[in-house]
PDB file of C-alpha atoms in Angstrom:
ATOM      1  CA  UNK A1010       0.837   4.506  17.492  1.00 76.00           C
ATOM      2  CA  UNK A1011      -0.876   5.547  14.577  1.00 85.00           C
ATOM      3  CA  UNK A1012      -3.777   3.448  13.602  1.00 93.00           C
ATOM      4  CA  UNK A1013      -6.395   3.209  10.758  1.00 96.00           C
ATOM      5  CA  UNK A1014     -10.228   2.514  10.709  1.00 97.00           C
ATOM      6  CA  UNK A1015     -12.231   1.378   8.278  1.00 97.00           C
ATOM      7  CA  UNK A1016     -15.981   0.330   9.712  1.00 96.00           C
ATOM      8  CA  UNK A1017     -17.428  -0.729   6.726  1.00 97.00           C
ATOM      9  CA  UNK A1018     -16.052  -4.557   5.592  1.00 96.00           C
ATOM     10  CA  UNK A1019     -18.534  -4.176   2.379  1.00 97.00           C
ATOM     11  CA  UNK A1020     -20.718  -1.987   0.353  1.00 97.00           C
ATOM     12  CA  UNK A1021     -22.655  -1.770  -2.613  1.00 97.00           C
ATOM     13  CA  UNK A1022     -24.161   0.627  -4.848  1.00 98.00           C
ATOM     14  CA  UNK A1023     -25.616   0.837  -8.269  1.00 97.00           C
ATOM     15  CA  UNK A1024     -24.574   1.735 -11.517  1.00 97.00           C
ATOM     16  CA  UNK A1025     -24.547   5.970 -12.076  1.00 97.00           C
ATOM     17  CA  UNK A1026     -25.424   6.329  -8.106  1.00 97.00           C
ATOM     18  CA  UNK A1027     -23.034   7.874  -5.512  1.00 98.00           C
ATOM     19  CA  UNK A1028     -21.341   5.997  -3.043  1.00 98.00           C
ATOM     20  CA  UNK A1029     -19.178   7.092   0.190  1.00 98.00           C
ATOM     21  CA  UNK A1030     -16.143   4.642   1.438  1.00 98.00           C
ATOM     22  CA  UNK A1031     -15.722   5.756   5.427  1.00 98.00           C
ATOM     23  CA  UNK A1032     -12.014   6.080   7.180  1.00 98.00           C
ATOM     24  CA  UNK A1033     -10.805   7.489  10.536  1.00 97.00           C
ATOM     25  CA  UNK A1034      -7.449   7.672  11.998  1.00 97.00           C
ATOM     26  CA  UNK A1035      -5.851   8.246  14.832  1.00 95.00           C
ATOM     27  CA  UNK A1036      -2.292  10.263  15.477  1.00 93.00           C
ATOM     28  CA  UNK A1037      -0.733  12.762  16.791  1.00 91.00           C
ATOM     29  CA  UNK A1038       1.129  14.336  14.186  1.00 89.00           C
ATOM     30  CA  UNK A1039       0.575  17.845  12.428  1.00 86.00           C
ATOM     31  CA  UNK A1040       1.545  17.306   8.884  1.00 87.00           C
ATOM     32  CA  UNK A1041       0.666  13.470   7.579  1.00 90.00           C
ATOM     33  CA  UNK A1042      -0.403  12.130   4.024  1.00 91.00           C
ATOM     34  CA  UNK A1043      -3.409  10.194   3.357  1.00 94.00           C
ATOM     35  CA  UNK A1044      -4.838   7.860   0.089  1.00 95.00           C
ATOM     36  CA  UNK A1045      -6.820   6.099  -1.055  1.00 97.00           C
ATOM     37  CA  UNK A1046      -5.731   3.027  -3.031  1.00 96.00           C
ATOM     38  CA  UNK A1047      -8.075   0.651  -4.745  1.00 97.00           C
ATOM     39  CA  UNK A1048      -7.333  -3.067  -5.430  1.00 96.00           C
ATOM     40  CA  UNK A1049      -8.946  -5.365  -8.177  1.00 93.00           C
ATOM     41  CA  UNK A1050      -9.466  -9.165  -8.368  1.00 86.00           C
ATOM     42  CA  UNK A1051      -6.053  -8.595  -9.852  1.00 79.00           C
ATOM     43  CA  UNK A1052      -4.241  -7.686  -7.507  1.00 83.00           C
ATOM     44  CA  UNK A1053      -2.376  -4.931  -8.130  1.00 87.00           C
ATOM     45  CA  UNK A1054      -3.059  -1.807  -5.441  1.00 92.00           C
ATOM     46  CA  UNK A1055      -3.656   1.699  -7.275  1.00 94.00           C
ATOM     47  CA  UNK A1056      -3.821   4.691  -5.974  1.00 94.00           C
ATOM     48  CA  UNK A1057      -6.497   6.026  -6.232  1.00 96.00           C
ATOM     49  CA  UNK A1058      -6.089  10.007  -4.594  1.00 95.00           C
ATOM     50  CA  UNK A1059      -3.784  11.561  -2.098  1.00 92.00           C
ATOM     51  CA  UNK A1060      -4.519  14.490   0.750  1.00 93.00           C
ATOM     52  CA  UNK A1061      -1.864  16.643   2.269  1.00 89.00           C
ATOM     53  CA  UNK A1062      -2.942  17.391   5.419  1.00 90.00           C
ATOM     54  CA  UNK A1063      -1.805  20.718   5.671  1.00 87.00           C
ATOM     55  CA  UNK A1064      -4.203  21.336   3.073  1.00 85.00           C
ATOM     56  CA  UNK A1065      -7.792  22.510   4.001  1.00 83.00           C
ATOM     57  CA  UNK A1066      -8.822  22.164   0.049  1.00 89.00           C
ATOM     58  CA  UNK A1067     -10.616  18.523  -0.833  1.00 92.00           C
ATOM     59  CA  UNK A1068      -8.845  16.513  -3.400  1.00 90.00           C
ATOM     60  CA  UNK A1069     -10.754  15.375  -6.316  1.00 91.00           C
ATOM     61  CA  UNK A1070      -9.984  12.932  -9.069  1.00 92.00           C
ATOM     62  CA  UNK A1071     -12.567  12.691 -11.847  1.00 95.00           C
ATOM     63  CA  UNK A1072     -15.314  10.869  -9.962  1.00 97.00           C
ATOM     64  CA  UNK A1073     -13.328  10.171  -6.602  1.00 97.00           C
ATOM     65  CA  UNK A1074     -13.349  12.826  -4.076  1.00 96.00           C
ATOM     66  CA  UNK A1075     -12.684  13.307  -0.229  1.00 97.00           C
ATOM     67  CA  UNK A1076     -14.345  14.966   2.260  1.00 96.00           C
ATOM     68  CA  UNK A1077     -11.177  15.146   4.884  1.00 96.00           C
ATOM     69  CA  UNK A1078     -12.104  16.230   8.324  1.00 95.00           C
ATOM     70  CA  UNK A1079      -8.684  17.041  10.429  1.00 94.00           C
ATOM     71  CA  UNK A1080      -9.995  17.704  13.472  1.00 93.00           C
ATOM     72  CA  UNK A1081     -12.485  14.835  13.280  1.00 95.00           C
ATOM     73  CA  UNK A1082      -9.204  12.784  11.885  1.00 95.00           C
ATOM     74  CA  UNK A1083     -11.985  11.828   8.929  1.00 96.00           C
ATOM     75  CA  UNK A1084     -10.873  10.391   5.720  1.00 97.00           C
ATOM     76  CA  UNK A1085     -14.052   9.830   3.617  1.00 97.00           C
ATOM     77  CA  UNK A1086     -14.125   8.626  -0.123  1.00 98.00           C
ATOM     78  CA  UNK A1087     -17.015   9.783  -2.068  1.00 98.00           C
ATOM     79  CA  UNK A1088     -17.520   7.966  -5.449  1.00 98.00           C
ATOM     80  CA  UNK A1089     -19.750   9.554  -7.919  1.00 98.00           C
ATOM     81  CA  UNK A1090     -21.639   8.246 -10.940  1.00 97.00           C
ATOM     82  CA  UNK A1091     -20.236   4.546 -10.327  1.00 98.00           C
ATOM     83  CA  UNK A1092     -18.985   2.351 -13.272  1.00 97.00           C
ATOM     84  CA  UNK A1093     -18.647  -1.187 -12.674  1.00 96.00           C
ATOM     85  CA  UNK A1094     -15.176  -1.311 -13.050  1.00 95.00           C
ATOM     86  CA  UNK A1095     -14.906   0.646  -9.722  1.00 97.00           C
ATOM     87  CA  UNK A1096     -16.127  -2.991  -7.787  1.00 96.00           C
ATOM     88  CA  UNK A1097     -12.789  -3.150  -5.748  1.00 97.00           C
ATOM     89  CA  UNK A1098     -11.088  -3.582  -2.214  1.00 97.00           C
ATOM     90  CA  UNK A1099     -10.869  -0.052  -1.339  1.00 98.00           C
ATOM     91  CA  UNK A1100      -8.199   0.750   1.268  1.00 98.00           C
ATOM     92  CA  UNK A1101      -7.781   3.997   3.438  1.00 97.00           C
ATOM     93  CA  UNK A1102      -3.820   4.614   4.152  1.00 96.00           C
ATOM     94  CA  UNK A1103      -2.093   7.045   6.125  1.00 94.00           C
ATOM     95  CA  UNK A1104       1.824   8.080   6.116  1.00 90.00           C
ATOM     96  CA  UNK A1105       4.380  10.990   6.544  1.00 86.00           C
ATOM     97  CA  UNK A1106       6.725  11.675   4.466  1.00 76.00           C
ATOM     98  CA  UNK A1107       9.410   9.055   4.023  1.00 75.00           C
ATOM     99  CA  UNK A1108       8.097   6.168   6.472  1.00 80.00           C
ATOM    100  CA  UNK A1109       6.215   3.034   5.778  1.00 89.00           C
ATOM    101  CA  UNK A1110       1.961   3.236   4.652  1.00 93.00           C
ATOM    102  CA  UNK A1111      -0.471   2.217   7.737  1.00 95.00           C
ATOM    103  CA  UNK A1112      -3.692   0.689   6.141  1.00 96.00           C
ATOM    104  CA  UNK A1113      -6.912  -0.059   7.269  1.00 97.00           C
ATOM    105  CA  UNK A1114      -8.527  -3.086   6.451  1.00 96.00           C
ATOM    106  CA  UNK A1115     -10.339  -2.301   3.490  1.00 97.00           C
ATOM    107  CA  UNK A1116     -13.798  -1.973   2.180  1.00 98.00           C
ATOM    108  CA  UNK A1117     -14.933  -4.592  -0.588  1.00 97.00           C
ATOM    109  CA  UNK A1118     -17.191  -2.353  -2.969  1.00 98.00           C
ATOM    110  CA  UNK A1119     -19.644  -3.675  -5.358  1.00 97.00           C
ATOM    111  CA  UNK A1120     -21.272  -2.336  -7.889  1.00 97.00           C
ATOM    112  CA  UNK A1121     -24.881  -3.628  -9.515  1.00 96.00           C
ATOM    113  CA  UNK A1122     -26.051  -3.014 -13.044  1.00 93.00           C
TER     114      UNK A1122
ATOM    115  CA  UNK B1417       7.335   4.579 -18.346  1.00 64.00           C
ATOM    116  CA  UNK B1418       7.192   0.974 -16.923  1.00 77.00           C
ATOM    117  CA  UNK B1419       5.506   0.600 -13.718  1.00 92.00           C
ATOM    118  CA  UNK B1420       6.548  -1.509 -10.434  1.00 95.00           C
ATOM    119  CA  UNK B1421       7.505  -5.018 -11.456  1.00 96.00           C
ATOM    120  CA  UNK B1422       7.577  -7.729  -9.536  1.00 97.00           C
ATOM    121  CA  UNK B1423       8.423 -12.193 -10.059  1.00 96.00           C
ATOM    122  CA  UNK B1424       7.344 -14.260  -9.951  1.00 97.00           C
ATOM    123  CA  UNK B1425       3.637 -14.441  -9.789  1.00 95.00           C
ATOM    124  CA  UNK B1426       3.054 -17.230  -7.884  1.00 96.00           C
ATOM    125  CA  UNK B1427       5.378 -19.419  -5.908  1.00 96.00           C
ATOM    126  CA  UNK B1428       4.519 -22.617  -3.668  1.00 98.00           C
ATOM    127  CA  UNK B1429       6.884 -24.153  -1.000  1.00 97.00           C
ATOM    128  CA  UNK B1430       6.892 -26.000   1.931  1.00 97.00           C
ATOM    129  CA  UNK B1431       7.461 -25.452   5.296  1.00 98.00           C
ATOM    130  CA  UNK B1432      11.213 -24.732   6.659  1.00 97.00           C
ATOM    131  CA  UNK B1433      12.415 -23.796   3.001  1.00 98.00           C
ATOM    132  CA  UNK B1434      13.700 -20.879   1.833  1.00 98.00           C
ATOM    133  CA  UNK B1435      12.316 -18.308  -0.918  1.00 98.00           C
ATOM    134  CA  UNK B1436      13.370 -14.997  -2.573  1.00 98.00           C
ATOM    135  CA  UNK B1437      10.779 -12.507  -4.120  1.00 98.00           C
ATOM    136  CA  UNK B1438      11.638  -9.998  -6.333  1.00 98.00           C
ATOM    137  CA  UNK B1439      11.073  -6.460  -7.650  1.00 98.00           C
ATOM    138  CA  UNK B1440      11.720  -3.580  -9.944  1.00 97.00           C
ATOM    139  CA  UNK B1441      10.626  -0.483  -8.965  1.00 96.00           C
ATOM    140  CA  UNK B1442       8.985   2.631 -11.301  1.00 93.00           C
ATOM    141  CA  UNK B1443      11.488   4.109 -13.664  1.00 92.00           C
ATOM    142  CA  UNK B1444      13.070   7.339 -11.825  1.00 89.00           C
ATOM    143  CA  UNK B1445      12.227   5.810  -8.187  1.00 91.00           C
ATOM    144  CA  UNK B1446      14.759   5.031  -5.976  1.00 91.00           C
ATOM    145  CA  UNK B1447      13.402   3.606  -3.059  1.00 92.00           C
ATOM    146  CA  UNK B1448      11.649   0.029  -2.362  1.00 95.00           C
ATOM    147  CA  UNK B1449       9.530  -0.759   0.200  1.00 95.00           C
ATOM    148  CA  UNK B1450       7.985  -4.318   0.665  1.00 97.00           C
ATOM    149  CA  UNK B1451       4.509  -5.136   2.200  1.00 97.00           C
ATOM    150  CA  UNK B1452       2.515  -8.749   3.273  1.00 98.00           C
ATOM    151  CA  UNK B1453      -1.375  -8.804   3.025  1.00 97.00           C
ATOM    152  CA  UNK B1454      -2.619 -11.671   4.096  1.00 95.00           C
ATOM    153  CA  UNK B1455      -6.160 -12.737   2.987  1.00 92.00           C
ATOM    154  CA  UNK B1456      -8.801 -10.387   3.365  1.00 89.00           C
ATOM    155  CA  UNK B1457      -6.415  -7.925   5.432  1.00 92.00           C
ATOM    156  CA  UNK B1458      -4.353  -4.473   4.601  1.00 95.00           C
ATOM    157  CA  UNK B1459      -0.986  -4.851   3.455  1.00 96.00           C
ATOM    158  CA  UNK B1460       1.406  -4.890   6.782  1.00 97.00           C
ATOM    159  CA  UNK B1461       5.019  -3.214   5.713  1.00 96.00           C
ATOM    160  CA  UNK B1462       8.059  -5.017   6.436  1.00 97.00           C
ATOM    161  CA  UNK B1463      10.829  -3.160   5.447  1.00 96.00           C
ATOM    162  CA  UNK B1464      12.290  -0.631   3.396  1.00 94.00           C
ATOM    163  CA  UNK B1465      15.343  -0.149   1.113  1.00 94.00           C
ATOM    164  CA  UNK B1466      17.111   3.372   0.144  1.00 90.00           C
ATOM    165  CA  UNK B1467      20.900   3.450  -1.020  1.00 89.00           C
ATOM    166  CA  UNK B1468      20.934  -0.922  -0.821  1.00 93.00           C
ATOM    167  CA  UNK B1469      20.337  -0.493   3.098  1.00 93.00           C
ATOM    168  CA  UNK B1470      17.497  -1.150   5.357  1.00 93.00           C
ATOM    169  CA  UNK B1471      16.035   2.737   6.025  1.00 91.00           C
ATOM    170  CA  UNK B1472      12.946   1.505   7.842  1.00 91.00           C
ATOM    171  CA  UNK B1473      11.552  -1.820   9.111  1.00 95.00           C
ATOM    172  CA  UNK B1474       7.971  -2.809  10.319  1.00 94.00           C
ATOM    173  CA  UNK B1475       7.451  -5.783  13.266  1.00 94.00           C
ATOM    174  CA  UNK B1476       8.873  -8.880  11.134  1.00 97.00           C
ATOM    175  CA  UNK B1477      11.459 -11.577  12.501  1.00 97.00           C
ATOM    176  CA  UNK B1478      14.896 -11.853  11.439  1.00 96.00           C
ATOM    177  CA  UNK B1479      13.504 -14.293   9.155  1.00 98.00           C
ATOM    178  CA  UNK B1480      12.756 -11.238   6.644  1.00 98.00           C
ATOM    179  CA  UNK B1481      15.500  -9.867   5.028  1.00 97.00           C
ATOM    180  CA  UNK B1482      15.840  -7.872   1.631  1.00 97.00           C
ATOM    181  CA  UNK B1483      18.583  -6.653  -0.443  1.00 97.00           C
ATOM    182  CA  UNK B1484      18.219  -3.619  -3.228  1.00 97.00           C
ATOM    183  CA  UNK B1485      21.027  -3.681  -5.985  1.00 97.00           C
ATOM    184  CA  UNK B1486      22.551  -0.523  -7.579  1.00 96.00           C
ATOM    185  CA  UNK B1487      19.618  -0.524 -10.220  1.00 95.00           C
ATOM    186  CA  UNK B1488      17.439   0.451  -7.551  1.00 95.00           C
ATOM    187  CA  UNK B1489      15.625  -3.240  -7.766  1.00 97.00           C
ATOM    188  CA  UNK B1490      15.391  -5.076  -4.613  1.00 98.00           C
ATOM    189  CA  UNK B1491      14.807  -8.795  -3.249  1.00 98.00           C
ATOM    190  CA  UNK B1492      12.870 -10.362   0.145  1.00 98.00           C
ATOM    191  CA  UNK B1493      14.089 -13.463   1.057  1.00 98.00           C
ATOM    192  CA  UNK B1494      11.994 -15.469   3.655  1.00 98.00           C
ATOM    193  CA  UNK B1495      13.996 -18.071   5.703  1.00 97.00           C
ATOM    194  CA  UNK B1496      12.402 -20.933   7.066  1.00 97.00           C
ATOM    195  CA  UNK B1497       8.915 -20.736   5.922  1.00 98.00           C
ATOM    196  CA  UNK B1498       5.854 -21.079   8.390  1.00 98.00           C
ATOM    197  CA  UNK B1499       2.763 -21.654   7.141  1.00 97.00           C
ATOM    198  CA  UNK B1500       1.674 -18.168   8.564  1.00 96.00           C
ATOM    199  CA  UNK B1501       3.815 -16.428   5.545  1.00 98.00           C
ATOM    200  CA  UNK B1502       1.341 -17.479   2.999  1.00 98.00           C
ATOM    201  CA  UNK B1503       0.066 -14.151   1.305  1.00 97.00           C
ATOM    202  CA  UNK B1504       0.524 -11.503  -0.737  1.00 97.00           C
ATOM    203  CA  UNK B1505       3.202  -9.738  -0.902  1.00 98.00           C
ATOM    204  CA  UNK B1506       3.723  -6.693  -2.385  1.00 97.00           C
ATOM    205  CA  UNK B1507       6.389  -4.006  -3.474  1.00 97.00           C
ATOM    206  CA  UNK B1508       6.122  -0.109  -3.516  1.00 95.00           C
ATOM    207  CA  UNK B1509       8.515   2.382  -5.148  1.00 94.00           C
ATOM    208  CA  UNK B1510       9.035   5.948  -4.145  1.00 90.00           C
ATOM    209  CA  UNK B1511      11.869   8.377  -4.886  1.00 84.00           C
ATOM    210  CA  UNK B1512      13.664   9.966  -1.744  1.00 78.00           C
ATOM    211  CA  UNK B1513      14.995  13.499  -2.294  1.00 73.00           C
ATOM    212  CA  UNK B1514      17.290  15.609   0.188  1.00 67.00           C
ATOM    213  CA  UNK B1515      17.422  11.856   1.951  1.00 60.00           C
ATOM    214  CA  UNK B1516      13.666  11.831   2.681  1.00 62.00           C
ATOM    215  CA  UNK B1517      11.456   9.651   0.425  1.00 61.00           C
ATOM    216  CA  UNK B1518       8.114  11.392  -0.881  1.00 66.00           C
ATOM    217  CA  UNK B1519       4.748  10.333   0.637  1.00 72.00           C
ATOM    218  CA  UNK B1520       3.323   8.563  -2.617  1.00 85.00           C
ATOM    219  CA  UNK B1521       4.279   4.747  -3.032  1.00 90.00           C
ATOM    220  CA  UNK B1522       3.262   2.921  -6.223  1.00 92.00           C
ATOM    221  CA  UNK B1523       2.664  -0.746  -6.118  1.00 94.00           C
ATOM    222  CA  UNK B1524       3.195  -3.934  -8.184  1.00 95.00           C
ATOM    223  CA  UNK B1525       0.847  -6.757  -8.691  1.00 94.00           C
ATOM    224  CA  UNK B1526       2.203  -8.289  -6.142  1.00 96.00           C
ATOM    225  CA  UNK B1527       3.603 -12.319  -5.728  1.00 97.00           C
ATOM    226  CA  UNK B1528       1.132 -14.599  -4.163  1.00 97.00           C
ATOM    227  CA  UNK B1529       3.428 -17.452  -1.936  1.00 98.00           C
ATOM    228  CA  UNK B1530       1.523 -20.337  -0.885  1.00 97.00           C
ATOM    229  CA  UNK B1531       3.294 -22.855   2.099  1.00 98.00           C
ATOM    230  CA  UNK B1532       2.171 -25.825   2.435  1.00 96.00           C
TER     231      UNK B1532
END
């Protein structure tokens, strides 16, 4: 069964500094999605980016990027120059096409002025 | 282009009644899929709905059923209520094409159920 890792329950960074969100996984399947969602004190889950796995190239949004590791089944979420509104539950997901999101159990980020 | 809806809010029962959550999904999407997070925890899937039947369905009792209407909208109802269903749940859309749904689900904010 496929399963997700997060190993960090919190972490916290400053204001402009870099921080990196940590994720592995474990299946057995070739071609698989993977995201990153983020979820406020409001509630409401957003998605934050999305790897292909068939894809070797990083994705990058703005100041969110991944360093995915396939072989390593690595899922890491690098934050640059952070803003206080990026103080969130951050959660790792994995999924192929079609079937139901497996998450991890988050990472509570916060971020210092 | 309205997002994933979802109603009420908040809702408190007691135990052994009954309670119906519902949901809208993103204009264009097709496909609802529903998901409990309980308190400090990832969201756990339940089910999902494509063409007003059950495509998919996670490790929930019968207790958990859902319905999705021609508009695409869908409802969970919970029967019985423990005091173990308190939590979040939430609803994802996703549009299926060639009868597959694409990878990317978008979520509401969610209705926060309380039993007491």
């Amino acid at each position: 069964a496929q399963t997700v890792t997060q190993s960090q329950p919190e972490m916290s960074v400053q204001e402009a500094e870099t921080v990196t969100l940590s994720c592995t996984y474990d299946t057995s399947e070739s071609d698989y999605y993977l995201f990153w969602y983020k979820q406020p004190p409001s509630r409401q889950m957003i998605l934050v980016i999305r790897q292909e796995a068939y894809k070797q190239q990083n994705a990058t949004e703005n100041r969110f990027s991944v360093n995915f590791q396939k072989a390593a089944k690595s899922f890491s979420l690098k934050i640059s120059d952070s803003q206080l509104g990026d103080a969130a539950m951050y959660f790792c997901a994995y999924g192929l096409a079609g079937t139901a999101l497996i998450f991890g159990k988050g990472t509570t980020l916060s971020v210092s002025s | 282009d309205a997002g994933v809806t979802q109603s009420p809010t908040h809702l408190i029962k007691t135990r052994g009644q009954q309670v119906t959550l519902r949901c809208s999904p993103k204009s264009g999407h097709d496909t609802v899929s529903w998901y409990q997070q309980a308190l400090g925890q990832g969201p756990q899937f339940i089910f999902q709905y494509y063409e007003e039947e059950e495509r998919q369905r996670g490790n929930f009792p019968d207790r958990f059923s859902g319905h999705q209407f021609p508009n695409y909208s869908s409802e969970l109802n919970v029967n019985a209520l423990l005091l173990g269903d308190s939590a979040l749940y939430l609803c994802a859309s996703s549009f299926t094409q060639d009868r597959i749904s694409t990878d990317t689900q978008y979520f509401g904010p969610g209705t926060r159920l309380t039993v007491l």
